[in-house]
Coordinates of C-alpha atoms and ligand atoms in Angstrom, one line a residue:
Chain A
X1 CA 18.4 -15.1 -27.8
X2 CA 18.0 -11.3 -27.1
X3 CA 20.8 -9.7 -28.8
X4 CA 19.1 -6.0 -29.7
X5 CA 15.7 -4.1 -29.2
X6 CA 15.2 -1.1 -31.0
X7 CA 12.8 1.9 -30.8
X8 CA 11.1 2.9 -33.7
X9 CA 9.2 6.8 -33.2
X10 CA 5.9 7.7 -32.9
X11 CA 4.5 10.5 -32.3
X12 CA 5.0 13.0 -29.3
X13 CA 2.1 14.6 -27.2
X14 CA 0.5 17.2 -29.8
X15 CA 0.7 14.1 -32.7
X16 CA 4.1 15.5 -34.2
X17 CA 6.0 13.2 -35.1
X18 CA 8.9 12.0 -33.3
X19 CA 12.6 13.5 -34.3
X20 CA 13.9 10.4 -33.1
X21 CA 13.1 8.2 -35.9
X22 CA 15.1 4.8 -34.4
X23 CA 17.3 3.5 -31.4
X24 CA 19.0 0.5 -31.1
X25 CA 20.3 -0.9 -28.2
X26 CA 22.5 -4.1 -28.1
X27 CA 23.3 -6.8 -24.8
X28 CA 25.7 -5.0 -21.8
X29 CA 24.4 -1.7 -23.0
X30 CA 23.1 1.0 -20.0
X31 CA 20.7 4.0 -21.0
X32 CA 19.2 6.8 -19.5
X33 CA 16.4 8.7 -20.2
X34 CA 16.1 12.0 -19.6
X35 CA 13.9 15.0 -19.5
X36 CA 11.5 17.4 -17.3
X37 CA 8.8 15.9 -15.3
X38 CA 5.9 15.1 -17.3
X39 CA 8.1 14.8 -20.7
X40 CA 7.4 11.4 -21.6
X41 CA 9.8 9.6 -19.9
X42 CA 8.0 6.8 -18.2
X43 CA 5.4 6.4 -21.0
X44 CA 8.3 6.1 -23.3
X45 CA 9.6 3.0 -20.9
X46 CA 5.8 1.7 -20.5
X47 CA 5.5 1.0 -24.4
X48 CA 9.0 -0.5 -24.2
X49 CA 7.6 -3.0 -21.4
X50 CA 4.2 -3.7 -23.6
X51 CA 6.1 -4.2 -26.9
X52 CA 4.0 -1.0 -28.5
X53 CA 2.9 -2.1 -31.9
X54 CA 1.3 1.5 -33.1
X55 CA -1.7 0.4 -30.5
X56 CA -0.2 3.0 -27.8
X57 CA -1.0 6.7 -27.9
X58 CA 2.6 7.3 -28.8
X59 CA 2.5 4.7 -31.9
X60 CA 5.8 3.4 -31.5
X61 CA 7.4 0.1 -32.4
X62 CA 9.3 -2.3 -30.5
X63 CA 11.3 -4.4 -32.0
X64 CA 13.4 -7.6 -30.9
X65 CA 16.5 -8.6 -32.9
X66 CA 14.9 -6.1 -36.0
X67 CA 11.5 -8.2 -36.0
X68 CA 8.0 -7.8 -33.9
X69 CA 8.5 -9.6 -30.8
X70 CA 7.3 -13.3 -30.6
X71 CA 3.8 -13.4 -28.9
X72 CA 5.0 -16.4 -26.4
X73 CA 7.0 -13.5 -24.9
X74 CA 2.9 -12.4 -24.6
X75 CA 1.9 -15.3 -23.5
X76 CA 3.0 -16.2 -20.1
X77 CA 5.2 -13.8 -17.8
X78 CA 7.8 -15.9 -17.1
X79 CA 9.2 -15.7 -20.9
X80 CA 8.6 -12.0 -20.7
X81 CA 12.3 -10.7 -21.3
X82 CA 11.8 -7.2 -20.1
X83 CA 11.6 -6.5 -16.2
X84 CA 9.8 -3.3 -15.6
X85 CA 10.2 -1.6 -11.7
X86 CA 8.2 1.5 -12.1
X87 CA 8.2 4.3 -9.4
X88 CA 4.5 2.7 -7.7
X89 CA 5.7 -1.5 -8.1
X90 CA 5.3 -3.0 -4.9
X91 CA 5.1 -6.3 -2.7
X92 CA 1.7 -6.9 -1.9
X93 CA 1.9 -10.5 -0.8
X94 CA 2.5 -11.3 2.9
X95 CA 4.5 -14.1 2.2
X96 CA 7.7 -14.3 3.7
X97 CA 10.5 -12.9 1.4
X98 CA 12.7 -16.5 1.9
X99 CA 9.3 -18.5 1.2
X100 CA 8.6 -16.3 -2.1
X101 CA 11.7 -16.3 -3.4
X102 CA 12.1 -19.9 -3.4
X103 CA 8.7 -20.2 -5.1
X104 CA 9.9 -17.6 -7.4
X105 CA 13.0 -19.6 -8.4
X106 CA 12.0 -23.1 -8.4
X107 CA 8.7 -21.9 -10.8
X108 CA 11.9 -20.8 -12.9
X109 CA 13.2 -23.8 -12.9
X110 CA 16.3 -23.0 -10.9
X111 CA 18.6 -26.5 -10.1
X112 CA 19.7 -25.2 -6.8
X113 CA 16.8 -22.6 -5.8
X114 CA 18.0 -22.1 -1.9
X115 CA 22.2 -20.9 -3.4
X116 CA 20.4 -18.7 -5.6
X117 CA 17.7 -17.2 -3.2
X118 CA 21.2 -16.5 -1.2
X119 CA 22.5 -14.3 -3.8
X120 CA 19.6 -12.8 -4.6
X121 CA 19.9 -11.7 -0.8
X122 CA 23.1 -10.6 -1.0
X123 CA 22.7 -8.4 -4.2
X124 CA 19.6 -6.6 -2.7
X125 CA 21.7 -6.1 0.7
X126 CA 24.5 -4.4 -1.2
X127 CA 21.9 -1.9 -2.3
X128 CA 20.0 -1.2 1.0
X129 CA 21.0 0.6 4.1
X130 CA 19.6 -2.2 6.1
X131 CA 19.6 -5.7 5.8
X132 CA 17.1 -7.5 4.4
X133 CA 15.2 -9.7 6.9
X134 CA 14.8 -13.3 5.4
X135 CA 11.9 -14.0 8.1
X136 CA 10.0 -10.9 7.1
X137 CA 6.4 -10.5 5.2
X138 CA 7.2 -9.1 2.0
X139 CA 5.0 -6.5 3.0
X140 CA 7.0 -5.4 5.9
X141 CA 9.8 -4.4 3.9
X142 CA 10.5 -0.2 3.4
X143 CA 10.5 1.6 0.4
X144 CA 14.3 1.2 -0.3
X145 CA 14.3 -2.2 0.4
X146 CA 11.5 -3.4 -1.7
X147 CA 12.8 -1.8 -4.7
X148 CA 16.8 -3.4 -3.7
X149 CA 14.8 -6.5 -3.6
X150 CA 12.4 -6.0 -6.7
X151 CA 15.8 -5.1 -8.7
X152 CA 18.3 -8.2 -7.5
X153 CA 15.1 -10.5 -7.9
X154 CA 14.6 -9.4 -11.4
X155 CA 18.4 -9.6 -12.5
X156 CA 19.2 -12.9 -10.9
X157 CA 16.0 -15.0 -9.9
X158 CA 14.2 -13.8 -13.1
X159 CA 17.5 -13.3 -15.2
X160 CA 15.6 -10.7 -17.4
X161 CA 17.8 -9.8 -20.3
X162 CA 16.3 -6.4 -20.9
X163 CA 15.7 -4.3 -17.1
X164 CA 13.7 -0.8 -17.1
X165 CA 14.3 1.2 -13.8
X166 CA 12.3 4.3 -13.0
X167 CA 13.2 6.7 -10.9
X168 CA 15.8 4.8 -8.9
X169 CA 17.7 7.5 -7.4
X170 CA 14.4 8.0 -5.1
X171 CA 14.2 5.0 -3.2
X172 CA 16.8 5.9 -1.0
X173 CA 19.4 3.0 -2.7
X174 CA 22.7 3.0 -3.4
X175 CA 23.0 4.4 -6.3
X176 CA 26.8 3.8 -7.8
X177 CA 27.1 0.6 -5.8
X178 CA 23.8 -0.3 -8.1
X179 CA 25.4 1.0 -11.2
X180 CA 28.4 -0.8 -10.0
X181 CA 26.7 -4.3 -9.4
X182 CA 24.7 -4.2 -12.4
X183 CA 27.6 -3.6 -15.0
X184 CA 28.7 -7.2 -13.7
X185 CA 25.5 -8.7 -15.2
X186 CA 25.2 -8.6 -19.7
X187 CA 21.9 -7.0 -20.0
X188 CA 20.8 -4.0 -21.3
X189 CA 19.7 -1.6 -18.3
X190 CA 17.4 1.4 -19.2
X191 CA 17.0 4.4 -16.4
X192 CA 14.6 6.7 -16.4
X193 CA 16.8 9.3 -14.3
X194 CA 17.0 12.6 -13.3
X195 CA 20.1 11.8 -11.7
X196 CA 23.7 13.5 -13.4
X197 CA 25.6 10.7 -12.1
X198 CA 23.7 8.0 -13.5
X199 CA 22.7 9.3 -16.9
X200 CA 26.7 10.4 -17.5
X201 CA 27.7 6.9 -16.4
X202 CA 25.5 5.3 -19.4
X203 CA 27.1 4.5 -22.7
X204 CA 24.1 7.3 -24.0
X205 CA 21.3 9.1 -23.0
X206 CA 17.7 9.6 -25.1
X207 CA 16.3 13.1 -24.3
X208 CA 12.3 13.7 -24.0
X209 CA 10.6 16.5 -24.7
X210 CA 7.1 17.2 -24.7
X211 CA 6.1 13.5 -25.4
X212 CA 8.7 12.6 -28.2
X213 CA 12.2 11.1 -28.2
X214 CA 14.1 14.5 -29.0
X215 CA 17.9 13.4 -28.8
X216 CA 19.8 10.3 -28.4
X217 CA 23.4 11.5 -26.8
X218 CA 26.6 9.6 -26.6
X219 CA 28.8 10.5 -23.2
X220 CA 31.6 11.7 -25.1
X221 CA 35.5 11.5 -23.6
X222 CA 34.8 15.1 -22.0
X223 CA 31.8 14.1 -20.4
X224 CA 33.6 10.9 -18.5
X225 CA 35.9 13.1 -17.1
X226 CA 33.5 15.2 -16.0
X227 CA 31.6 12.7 -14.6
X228 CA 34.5 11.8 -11.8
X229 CA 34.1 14.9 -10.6
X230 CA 30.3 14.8 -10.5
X231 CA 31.1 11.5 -8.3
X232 CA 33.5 13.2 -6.1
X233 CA 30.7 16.2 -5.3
X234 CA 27.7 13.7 -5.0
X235 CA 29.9 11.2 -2.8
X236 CA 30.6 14.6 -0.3
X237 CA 26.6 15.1 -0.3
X238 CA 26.1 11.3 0.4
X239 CA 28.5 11.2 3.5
X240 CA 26.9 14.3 4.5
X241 CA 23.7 12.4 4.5
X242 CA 25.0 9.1 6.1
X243 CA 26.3 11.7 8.9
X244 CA 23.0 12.6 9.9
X245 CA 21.3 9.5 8.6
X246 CA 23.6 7.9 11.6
X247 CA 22.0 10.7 14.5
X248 CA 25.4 12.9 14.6
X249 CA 26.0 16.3 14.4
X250 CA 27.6 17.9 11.5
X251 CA 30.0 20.8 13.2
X252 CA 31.3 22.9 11.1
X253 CA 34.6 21.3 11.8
X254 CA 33.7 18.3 10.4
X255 CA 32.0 20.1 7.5
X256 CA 35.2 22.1 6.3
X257 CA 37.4 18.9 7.0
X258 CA 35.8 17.3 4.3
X259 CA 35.5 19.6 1.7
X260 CA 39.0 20.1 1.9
X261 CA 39.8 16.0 1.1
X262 CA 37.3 16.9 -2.3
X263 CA 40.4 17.7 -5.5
X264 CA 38.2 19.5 -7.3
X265 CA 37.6 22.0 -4.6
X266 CA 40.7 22.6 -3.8
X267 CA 42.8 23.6 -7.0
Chain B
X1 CA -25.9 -17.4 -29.7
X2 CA -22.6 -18.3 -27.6
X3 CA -24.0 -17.9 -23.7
X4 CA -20.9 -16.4 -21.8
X5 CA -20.4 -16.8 -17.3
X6 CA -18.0 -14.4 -15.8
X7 CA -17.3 -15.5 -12.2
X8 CA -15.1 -13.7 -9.7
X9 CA -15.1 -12.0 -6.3
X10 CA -16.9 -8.2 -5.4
X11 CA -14.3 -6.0 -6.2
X12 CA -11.9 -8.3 -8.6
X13 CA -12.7 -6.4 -11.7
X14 CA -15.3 -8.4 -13.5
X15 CA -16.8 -5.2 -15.1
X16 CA -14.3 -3.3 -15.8
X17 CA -12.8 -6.3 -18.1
X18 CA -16.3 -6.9 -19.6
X19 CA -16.3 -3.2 -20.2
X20 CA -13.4 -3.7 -22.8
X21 CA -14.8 -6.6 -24.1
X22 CA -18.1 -5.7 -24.6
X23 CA -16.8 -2.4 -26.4
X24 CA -13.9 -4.6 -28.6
X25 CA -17.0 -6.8 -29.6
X26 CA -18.9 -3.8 -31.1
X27 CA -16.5 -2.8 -32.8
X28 CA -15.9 -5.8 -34.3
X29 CA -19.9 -5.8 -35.4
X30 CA -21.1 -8.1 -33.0
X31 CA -24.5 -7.8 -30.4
X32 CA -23.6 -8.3 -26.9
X33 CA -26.7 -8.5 -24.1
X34 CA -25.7 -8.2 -20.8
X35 CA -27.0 -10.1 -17.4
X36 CA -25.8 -8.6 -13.9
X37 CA -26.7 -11.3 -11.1
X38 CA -26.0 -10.1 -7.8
X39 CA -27.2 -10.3 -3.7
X40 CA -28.7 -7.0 -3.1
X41 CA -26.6 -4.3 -5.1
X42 CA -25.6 -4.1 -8.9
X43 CA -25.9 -0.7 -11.5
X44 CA -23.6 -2.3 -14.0
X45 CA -27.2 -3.3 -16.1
X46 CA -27.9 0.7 -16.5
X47 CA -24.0 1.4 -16.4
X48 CA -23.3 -0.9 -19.8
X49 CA -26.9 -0.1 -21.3
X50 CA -25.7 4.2 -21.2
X51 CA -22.2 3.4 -22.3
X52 CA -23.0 0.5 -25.3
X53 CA -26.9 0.9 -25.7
X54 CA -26.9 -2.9 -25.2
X55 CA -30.2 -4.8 -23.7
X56 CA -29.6 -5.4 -20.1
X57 CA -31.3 -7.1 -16.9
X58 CA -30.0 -7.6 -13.7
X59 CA -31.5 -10.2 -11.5
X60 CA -31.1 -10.0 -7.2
X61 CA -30.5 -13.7 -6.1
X62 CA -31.5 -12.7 -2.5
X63 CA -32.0 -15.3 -0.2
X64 CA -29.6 -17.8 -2.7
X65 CA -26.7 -17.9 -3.6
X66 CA -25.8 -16.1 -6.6
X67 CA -24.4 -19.1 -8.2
X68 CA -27.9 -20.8 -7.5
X69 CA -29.6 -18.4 -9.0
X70 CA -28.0 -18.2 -11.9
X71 CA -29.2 -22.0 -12.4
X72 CA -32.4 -20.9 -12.1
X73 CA -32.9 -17.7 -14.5
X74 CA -30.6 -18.7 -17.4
X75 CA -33.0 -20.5 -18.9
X76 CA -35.0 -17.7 -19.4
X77 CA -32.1 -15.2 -19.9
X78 CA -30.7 -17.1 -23.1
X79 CA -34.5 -16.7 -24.2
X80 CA -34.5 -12.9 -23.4
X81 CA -31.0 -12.1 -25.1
X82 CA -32.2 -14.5 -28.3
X83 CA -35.1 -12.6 -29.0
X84 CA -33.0 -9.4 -28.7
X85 CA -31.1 -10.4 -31.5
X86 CA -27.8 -11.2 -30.0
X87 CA -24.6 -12.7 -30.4
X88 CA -23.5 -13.0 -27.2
X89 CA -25.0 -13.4 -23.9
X90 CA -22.6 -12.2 -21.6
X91 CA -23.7 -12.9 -17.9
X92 CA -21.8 -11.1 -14.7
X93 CA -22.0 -12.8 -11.5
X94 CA -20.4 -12.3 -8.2
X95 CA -20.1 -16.1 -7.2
X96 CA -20.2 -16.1 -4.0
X97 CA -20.9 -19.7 -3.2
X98 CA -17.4 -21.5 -3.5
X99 CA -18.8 -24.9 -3.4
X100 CA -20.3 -24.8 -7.1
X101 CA -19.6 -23.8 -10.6
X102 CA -21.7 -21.2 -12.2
X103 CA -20.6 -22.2 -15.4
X104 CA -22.6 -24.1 -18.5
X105 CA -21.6 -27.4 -20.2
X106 CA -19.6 -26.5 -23.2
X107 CA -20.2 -22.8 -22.8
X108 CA -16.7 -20.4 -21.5
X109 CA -16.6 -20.0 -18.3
X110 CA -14.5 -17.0 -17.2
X111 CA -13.4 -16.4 -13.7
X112 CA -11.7 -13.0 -13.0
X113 CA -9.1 -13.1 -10.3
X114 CA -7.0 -9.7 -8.6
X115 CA -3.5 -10.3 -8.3
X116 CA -4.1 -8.1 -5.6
X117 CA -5.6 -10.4 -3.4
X118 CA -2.7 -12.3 -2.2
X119 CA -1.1 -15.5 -3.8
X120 CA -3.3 -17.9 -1.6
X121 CA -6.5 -16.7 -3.7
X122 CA -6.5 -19.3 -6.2
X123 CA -6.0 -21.8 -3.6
X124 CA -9.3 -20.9 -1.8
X125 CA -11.9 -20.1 -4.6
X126 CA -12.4 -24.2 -5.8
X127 CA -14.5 -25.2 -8.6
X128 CA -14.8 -21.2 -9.7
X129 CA -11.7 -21.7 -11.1
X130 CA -10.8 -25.6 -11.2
X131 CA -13.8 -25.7 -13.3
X132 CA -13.2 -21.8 -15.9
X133 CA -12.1 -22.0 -19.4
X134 CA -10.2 -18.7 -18.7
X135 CA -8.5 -17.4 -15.4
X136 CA -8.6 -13.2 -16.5
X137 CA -6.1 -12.1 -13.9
X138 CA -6.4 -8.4 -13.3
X139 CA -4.3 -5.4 -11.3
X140 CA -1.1 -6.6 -12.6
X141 CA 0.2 -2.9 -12.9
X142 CA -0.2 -3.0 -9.1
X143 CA 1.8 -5.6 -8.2
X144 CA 6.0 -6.9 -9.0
X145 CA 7.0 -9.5 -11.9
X146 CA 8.4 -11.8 -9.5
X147 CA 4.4 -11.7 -7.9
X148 CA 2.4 -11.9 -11.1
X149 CA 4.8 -15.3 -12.0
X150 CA 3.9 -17.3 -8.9
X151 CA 0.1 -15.9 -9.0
X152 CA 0.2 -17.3 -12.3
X153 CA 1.6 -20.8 -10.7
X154 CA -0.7 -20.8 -8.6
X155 CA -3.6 -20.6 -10.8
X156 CA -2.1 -23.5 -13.1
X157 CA -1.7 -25.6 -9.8
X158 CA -5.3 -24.8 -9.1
X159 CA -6.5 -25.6 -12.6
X160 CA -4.1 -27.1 -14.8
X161 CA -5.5 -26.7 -18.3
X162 CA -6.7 -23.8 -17.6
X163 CA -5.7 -20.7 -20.3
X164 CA -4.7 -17.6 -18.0
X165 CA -5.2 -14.1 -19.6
X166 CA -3.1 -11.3 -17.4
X167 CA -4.9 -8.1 -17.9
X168 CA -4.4 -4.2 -15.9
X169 CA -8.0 -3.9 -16.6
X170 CA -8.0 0.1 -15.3
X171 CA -6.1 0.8 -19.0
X172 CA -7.5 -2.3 -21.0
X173 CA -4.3 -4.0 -21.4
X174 CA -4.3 -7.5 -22.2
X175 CA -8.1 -7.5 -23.1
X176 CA -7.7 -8.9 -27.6
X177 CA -6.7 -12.4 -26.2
X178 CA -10.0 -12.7 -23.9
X179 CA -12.1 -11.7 -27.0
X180 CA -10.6 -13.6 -29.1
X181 CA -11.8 -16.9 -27.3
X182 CA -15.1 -15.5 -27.0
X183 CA -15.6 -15.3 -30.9
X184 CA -13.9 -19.0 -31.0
X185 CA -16.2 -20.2 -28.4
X186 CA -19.0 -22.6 -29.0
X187 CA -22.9 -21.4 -29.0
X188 CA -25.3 -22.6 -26.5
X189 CA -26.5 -26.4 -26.7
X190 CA -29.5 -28.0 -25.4
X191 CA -29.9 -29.5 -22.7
X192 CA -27.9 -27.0 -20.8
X193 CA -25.8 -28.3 -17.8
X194 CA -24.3 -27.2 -14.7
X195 CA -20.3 -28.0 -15.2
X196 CA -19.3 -30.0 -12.1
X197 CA -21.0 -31.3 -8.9
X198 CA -23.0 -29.1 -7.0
X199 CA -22.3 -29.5 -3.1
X200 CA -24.0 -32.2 -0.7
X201 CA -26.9 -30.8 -0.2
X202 CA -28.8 -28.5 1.7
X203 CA -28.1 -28.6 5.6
X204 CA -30.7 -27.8 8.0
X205 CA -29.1 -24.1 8.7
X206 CA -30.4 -23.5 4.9
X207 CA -33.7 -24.1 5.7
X208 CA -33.7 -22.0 8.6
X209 CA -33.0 -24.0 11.7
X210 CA -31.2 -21.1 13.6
X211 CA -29.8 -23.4 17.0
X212 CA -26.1 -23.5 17.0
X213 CA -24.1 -26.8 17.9
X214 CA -24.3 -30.3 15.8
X215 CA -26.5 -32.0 18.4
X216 CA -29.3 -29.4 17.6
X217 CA -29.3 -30.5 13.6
X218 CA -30.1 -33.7 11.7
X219 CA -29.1 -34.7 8.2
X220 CA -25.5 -33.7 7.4
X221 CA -23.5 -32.2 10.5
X222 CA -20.5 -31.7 11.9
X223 CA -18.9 -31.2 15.3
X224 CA -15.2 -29.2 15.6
X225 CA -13.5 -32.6 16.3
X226 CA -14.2 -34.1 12.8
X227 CA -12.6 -32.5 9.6
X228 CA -14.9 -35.1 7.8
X229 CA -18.8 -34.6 7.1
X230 CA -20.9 -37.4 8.6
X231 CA -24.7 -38.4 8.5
X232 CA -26.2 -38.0 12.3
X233 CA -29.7 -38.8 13.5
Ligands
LIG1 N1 4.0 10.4 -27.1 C1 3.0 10.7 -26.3 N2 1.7 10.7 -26.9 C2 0.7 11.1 -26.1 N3 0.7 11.3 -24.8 C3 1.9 11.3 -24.2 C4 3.1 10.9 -24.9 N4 4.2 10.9 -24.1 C5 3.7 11.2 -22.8 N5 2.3 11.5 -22.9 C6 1.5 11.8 -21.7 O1 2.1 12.8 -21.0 C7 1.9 12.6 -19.6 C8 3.2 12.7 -18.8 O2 4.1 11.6 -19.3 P1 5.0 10.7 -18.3 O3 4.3 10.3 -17.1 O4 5.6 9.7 -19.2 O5 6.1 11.8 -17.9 P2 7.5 11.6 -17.0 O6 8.5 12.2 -17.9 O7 7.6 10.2 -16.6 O8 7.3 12.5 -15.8 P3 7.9 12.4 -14.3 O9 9.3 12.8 -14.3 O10 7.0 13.3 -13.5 O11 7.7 10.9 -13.8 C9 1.1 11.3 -19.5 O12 -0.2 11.6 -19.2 C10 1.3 10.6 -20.8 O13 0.2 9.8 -21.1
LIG2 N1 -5.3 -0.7 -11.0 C1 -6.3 -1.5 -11.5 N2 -7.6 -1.4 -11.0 C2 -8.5 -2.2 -11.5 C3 -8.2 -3.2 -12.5 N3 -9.4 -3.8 -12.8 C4 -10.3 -3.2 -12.0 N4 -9.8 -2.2 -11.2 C5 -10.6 -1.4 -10.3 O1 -11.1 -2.2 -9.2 C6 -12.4 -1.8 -8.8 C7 -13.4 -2.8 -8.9 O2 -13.6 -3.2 -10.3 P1 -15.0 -3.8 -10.8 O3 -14.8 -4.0 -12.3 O4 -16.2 -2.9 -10.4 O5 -15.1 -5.1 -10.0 P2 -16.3 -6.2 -10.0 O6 -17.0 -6.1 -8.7 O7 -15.6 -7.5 -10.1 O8 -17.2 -6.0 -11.2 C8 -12.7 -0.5 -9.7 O9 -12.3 0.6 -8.9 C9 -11.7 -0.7 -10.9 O10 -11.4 0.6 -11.4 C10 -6.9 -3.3 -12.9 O11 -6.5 -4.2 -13.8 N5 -5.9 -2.4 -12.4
LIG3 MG1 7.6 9.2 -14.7
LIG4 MG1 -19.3 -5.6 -11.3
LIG5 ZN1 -23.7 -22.6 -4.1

């Protein structure tokens, strides 16, 4: 059983070592990482994924429960407890998604494969704009709704305890209604985000900078208040988008109408 | 000397894994010569000889099949690579055929498979893998978890005792386990022996009977009708 994976620091790009010297992480908790393109961020989640062992270019250490991994978690992928969905993963197999993720869970050994194909459906609906067509090559799927799918098949068909996400915020899916539906599920969710919302609605934040772990922050008390109102802005920006997603026109009616309904705005 | 066959389709990433191997090898001290059989185009003998300063040879099978003519020249390859002083004999070819093994009796026998190439792949490429020591599956930082699990299946339901080495060959991840059963494997043994059955036979298209319908041949044929091979005139 999973219970903890910790961090131990390397070394950032220029071989200085890392100010970050350790991070634990324990089951339920959610993590962002943060930082300026090109700071380390998804290298940082990539030797997470491999279980660095000083044989990375950053020489960390990953470490389960407070000992090097077990090499069956090596061995064969379907052991592997961390689900990586990077900002290239893709579908490239043309079967059809119902066929392949019915393979997917009966090779896990699922009891009742076709109930649990249904709510891996659901869950990747939930996140899309729209639905998921069972009869479809994986192949033909968009953008947004490969990565829905690549997500709710890796939380519930593979019922990976540890799930690294990069970049979600980009595939055009719901974001909070993600955050939202993953909370249900005890795992420990990392994001690699440069999204407010998200990072303030983890339990902490690590911050990259040039290569190395710089900080780890804790959203404090003030932080989670400000947070609601970072919700209330980026929900007014989001139905702003859903307007024109949907082929109307935002009049300028419509536009002050609903900045007046946003609190913060407005006292 | 241990006498090494990698098999595997144009493209799947046969050199690129032998690249890390070959390179993990030196390091560890240990004398690798190199055999590229291909149709009609290879550099990797020049290509490994710059990077490693290795012996190599590359052999064009031409008018056989790659697989075939591997039969033929490893006789005299083993010779070559024992003379140059090495350890390993490592021999790249693009096996073609489908029908055959172009692996040795109690020799490894690698076959490199792309997770890219669709989950049906190790359904279609037969004794190449039914018949490998090793499936090295490569390009798995191209494709989902959920994919690279029921590739892997696959390849078990293909070859059941197989051991299955997942590799994303472009960074040489996933490479120590492959060399690792090349320094455990066994060294060559005489007599040397095809593994498996080679197909039926040759058919009179082989030998260069060009007319096309069943009626026109003699020997083993087959008309559209009749998923089973039958002896005509
Ligand atoms: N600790 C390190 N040691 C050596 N090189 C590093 C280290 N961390 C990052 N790099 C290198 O820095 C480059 C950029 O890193 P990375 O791709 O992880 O950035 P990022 O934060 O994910 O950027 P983006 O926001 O654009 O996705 C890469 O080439 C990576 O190999
Ligand atoms: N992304 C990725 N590309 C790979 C991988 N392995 C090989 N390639 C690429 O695939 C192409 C063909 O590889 P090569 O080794 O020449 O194939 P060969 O014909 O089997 O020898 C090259 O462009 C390689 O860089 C891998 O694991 N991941
Ligand atoms: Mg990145
Ligand atoms: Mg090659
Ligand atoms: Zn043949």
């Amino acid at each position: 059983m999973i219970e903890q994976i910790s961090i131990i620091g390397g070394f950032g790009k220029n071989g200085q070592p890392e100010p970050v010297k350790r991070v634990d992480f324990k089951m339920g908790d959610v993590i962002s990482i943060v930082g300026q393109t090109g700071s380390g961020k998804t290298t940082l989640i990539d030797d997470i994924e491999l279980f660095a062992n000083e044989n990375t270019p950053s020489g960390r250490k990953i470490l389960i429960n407070g000992e090097a991994p077990e090499s069956r978690f090596s061995n064969n992928v379907s052991n592997h407890p961390i689900a990586l969905i990077t900002q290239h993963t893709n579908f490239l197999s043309d079967m059809q998604v119902y066929k392949f993720l019915l393979t997917h869970a009966s090779i896990r050994g699922s009891k009742d494969p076709s109930a649990i194909v249904e709510e891996t459906i659901d869950f990747a609906n939930q996140l899309t704009g729209e639905a998921i067509d069972l009869n479809y090559a994986m192949t033909e799927l968009s953008g947004g709704q490969t990565r829905a799918l690549l997500i709710a098949d890796a939380v519930i068909i593979g019922n990976s305890p540890i799930i690294l996400l990069d970049e979600i915020e980009n595939a055009g899916i719901h974001r909070t209604r993600a955050l939202d539906l993953l909370k249900r599920y005890e795992k420990i969710f990392i994001f690699v985000t440069h999204d407010p919302r998200i990072a303030l609605l983890s339990d902490c934040r690590i911050v990259m900078k040039n290569g190395s772990m710089n900080d780890v922050i804790t959203t404090g008390v003030e932080e989670r208040k400000v947070v609601e109102v970072i919700k209330e802005l980026d929900d007014l920006l989001l139905d702003f988008r859903m307007h024109i997603r949907n082929g109307s026109v935002l009049t300028e009616k419509i536009f002050e109408d609903r900045l007046k309904s946003v609190k913060c705005l407005n006292n | 000397m241990k006498a090494i066959i990698c098999a595997g389709t144009p493209t799947s990433g046969k050199t690129t894994v032998l690249k890390h191997v070959i390179s993990k090898l030196k390091k560890k001290g240990h004398r690798s010569a190199f055999l590229k059989i291909d149709v009609q185009y290879a550099d990797e003998d020049t290509l490994f000889k710059e990077e490693f300063g290795i012996p190599t040879r590359k052999v064009y099978s031409g008018e056989l099949c790659p697989d075939h003519c591997n039969v033929m020249v490893l006789g005299d390859a083993i010779e070559w690579a024992e003379k140059e002083g090495a350890d390993f004999l490592i021999v790249e070819t693009a096996g073609l055929c489908l029908r055959c093994s172009p692996y040795i009796e109690g020799s490894l026998g690698i076959v490199v498979l792309e997770a890219t190439s669709g989950m049906n792949l190790p359904r279609k490429v037969g004794p190449m893998l039914s018949l490998a020591d090793i499936a090295v599956v490569t390009k798995i930082d191209l494709i989902s978890q959920a994919e690279r699990e029921v590739f892997r299946a696959r390849v078990l339901e293909a070859a059941p005792e197989i051991s299955i080495a997942e590799t994303d060959a472009l960074h040489g991840i996933g490479i120590d386990p492959i060399v690792e059963q090349f320094c455990k494997s066994e060294s060559v043994n005489y007599p040397l022996y095809l593994r498996g059955n080679p197909p039926v036979g040759t058919c009179t298209i082989c030998v260069g009977k060009k007319e096309i319908g069943w009626k026109q041949h003699f020997g083993v044929v087959r008309p559209l009708e009749n998923q089973n091979f039958y002896r005509g005139e």
